[in-house]
Structures are given as structure tokens and as C-alpha cells.
PDB file of C-alpha atoms in Angstrom:
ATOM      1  CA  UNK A   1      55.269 -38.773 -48.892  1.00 40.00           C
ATOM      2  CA  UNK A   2      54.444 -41.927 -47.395  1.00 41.00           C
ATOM      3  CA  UNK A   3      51.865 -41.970 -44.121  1.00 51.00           C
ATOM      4  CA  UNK A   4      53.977 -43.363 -41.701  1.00 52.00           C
ATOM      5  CA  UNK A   5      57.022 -40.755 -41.828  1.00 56.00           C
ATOM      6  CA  UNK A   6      57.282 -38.539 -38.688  1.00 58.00           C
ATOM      7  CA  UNK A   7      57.775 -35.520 -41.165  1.00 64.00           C
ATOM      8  CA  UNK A   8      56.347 -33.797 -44.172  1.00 68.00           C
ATOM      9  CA  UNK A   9      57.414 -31.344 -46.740  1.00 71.00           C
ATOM     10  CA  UNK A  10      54.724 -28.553 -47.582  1.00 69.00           C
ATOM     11  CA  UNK A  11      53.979 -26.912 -50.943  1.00 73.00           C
ATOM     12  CA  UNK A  12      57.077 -24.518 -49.949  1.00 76.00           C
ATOM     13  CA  UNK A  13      59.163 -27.379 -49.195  1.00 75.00           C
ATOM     14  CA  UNK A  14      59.418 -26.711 -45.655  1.00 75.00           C
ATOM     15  CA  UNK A  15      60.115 -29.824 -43.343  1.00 72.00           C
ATOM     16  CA  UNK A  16      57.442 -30.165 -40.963  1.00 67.00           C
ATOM     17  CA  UNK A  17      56.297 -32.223 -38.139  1.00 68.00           C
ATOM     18  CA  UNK A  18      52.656 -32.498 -38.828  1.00 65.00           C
ATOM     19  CA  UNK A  19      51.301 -33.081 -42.062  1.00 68.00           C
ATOM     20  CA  UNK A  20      49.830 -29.965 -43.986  1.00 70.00           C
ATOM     21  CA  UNK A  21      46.557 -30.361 -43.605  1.00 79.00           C
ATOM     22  CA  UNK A  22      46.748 -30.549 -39.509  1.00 79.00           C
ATOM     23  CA  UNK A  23      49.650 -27.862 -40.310  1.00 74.00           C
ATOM     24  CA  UNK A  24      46.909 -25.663 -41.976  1.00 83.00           C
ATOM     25  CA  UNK A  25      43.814 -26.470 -39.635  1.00 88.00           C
ATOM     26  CA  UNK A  26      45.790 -26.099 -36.388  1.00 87.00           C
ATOM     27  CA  UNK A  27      46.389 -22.498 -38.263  1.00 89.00           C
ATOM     28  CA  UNK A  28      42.894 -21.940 -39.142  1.00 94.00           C
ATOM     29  CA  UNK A  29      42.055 -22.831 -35.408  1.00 95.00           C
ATOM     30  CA  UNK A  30      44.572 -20.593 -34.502  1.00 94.00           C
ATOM     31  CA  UNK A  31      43.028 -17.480 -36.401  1.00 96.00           C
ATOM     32  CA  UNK A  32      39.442 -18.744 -35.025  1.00 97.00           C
ATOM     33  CA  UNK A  33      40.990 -18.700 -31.354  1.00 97.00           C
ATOM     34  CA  UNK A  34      42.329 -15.024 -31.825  1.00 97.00           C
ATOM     35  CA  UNK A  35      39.182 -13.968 -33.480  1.00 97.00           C
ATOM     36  CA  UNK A  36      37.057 -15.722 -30.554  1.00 97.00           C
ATOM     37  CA  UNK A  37      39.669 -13.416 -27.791  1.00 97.00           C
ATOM     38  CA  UNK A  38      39.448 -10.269 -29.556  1.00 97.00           C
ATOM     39  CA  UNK A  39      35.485 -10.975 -29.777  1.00 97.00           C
ATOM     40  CA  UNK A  40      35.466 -11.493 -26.205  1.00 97.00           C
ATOM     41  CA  UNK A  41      37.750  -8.461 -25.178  1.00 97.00           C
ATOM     42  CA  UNK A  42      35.044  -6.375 -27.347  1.00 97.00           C
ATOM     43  CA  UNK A  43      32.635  -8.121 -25.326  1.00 97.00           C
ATOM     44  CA  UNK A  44      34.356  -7.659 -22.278  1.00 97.00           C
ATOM     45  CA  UNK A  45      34.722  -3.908 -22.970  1.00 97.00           C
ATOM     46  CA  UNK A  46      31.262  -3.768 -23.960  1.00 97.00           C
ATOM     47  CA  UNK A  47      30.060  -5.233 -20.317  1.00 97.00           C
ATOM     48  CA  UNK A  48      32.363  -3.113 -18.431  1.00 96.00           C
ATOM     49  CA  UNK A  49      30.706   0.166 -19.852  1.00 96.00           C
ATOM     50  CA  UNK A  50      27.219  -1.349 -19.262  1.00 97.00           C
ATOM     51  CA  UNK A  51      28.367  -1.987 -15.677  1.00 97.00           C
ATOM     52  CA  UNK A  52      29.542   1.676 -15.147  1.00 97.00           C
ATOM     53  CA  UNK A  53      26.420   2.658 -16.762  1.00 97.00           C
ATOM     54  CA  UNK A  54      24.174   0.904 -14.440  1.00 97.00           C
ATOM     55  CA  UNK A  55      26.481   1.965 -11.369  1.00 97.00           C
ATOM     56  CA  UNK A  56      26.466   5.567 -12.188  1.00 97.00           C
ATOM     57  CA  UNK A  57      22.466   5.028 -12.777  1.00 97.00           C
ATOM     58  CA  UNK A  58      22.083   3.215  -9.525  1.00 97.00           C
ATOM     59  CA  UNK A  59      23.755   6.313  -7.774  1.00 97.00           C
ATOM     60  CA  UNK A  60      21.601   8.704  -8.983  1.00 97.00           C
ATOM     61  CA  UNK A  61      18.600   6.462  -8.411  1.00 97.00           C
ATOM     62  CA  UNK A  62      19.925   6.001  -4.313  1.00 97.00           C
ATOM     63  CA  UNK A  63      20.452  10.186  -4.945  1.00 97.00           C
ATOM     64  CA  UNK A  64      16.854  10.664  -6.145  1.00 97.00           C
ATOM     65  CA  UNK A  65      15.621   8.037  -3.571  1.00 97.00           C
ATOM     66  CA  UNK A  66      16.990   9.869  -0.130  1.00 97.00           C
ATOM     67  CA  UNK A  67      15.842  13.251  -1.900  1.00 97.00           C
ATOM     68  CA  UNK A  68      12.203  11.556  -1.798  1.00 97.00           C
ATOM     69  CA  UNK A  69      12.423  10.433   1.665  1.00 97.00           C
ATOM     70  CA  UNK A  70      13.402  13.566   2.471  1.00 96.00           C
ATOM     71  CA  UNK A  71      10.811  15.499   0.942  1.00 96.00           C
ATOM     72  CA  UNK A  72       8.374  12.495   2.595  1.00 95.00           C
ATOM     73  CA  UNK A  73       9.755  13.559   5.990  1.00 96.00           C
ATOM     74  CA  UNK A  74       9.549  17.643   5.262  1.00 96.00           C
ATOM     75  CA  UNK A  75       5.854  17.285   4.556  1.00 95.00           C
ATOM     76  CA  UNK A  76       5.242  14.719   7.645  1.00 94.00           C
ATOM     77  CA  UNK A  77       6.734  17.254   9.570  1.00 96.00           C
ATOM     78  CA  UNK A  78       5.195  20.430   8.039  1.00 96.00           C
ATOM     79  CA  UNK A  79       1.738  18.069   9.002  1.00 94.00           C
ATOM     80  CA  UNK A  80       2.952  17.795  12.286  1.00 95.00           C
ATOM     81  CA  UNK A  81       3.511  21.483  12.834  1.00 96.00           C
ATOM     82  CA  UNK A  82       0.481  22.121  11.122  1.00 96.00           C
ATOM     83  CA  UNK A  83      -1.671  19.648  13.248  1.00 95.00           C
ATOM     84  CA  UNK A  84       0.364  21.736  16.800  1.00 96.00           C
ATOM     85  CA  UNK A  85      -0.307  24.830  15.033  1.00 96.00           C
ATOM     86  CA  UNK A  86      -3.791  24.721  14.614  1.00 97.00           C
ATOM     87  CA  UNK A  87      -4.573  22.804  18.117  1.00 97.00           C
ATOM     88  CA  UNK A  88      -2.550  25.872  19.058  1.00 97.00           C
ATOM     89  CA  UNK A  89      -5.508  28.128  17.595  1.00 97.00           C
ATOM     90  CA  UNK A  90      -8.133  26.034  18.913  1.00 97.00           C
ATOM     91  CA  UNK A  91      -6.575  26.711  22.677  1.00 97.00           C
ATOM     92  CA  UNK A  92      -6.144  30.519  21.788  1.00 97.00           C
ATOM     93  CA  UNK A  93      -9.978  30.515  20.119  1.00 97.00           C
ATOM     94  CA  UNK A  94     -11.056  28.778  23.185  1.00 97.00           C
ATOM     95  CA  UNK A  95      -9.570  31.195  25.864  1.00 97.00           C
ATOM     96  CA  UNK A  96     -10.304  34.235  24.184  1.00 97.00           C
ATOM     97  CA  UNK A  97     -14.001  32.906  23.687  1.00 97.00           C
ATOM     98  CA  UNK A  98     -13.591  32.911  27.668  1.00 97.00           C
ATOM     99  CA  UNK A  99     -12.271  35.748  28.141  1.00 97.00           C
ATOM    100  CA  UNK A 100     -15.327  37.198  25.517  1.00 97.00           C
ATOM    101  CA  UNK A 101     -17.437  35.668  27.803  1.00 97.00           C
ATOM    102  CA  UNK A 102     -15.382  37.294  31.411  1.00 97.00           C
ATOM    103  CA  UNK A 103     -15.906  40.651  29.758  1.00 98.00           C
ATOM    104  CA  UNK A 104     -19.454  40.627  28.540  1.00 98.00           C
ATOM    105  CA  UNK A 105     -20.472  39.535  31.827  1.00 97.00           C
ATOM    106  CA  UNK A 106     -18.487  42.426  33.468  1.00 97.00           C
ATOM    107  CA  UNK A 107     -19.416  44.513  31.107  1.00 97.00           C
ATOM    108  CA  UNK A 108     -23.720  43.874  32.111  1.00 97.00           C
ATOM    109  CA  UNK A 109     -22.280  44.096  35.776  1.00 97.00           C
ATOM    110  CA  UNK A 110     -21.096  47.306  35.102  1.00 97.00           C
ATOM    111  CA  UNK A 111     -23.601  48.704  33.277  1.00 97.00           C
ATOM    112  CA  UNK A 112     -25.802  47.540  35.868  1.00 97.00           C
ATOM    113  CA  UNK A 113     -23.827  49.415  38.762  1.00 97.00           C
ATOM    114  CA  UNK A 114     -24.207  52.330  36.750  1.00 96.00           C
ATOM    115  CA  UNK A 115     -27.664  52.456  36.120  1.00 96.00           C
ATOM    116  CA  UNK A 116     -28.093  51.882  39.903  1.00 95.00           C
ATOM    117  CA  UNK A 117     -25.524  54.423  40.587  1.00 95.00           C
ATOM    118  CA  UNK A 118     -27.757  56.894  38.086  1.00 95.00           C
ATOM    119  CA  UNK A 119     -30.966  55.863  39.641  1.00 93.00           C
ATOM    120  CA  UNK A 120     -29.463  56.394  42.892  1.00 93.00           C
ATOM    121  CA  UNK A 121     -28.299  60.033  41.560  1.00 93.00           C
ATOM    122  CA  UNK A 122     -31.630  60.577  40.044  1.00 91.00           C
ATOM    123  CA  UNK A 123     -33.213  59.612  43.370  1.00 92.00           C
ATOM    124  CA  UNK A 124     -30.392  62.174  45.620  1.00 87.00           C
ATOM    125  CA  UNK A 125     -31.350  65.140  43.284  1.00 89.00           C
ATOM    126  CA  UNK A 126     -34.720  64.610  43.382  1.00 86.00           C
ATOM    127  CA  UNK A 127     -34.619  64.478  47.145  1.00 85.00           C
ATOM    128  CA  UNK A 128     -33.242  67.808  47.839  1.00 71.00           C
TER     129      UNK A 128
END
């Protein structure tokens, strides 16, 4: 029809507003926009199971990290007890190393008294 009429008659002779051809690409782009949505509700989809992915995989990372500092803090303190322990020891080494000493020097005392006390015997029987 002729270019300046406010309507057109398709192939099926339809009236229409627009000519065919905007008709038929406003169509096209109408396909292209509700290929482009479903494309991004894939996407969409796609990025949401990636984010619960990566949450669930941070957890267990924050899981696995307090397990470390906890096993960081069991062997500090095992060192700790360790380290007390064994100045512990030392002490305990150290006083019975005195008392060692106490005792061997009693001991020679003793054995001193009694080989004064058998000389002294010796010396009594002798006399009489």
C-alpha cells in the first residue's frame, strides 16, 4: 500500500498498525529478548549453585581452620606441660641428688662411729 497510510495489510491480510517488516523484526526482537531471559535465568541458576558451592566450601574451610588452631593450641600446651614437667624432674633430680649427698655423708659418719665404737670394744676386751 502506499507509505504514508497509518495501516498495513500482511501476507494474511491482517490489518496492522506497523508495517510488516517492523511487524516481523519487533517479533524477531521479541524471540531474541526471551531467548536473552531464559539465557540469563540459566545463568542465574548457574551462579546461584556456584555461590552455594563456594559457601558450603567456605564452611568447611572455617571448619578445617578452627580444627587447626586447635590442634596449634593442643601441642602449645602439651609443650607447656612438657617444659613444667621436665623442670619438674630437674627439681626432683636436684633434691634427691641432695638428699644422695645427706645420706652418703651420714652414712661415712656412721660408719665412722662404728669403727670407733669397735675400736673402743676391741680396746675394753683387750683391757680385761
Amino acid at each position: 500500500m502506499a507509505d504514508d497510510s497509518l495501516f498495513d495489510i500482511d501476507d494474511l491480510s491482517k490489518i496492522r498498525v506497523l508495517d510488516s517488516e517492523t511487524a516481523s523484526k519487533t517479533s524477531q526482537l521479541k524471540e531474541e529478548c526471551k531467548e536473552f531471559i531464559d539465557k540469563i535465568d540459566d545463568f542465574q541458576t548457574i551462579v546461584g549453585g556456584f555461590i552455594d558451592l563456594m559457601d558450603n566450601l567456605s564452611k568447611e574451610v572455617e571448619r578445617e581452620k578452627l580444627k587447626a588452631i586447635g590442634a596449634r593450641n593442643l601441642l602449645k600446651s602439651m609443650a607447656k606441660q612438657r617444659e613444667s614437667q621436665q623442670q619438674q624432674l630437674v627439681g626432683l633430680i636436684h633434691e634427691k641428688k641432695t638428699q644422695l649427698e645427706r645420706h652418703r655423708l651420714q652414712l661415712q659418719s656412721l660408719e665412722k662411729t662404728e669403727a670407733e665404737q669397735k675400736d673402743f670394744i676391741d680396746q675394753f676386751i683387750l683391757q680385761k
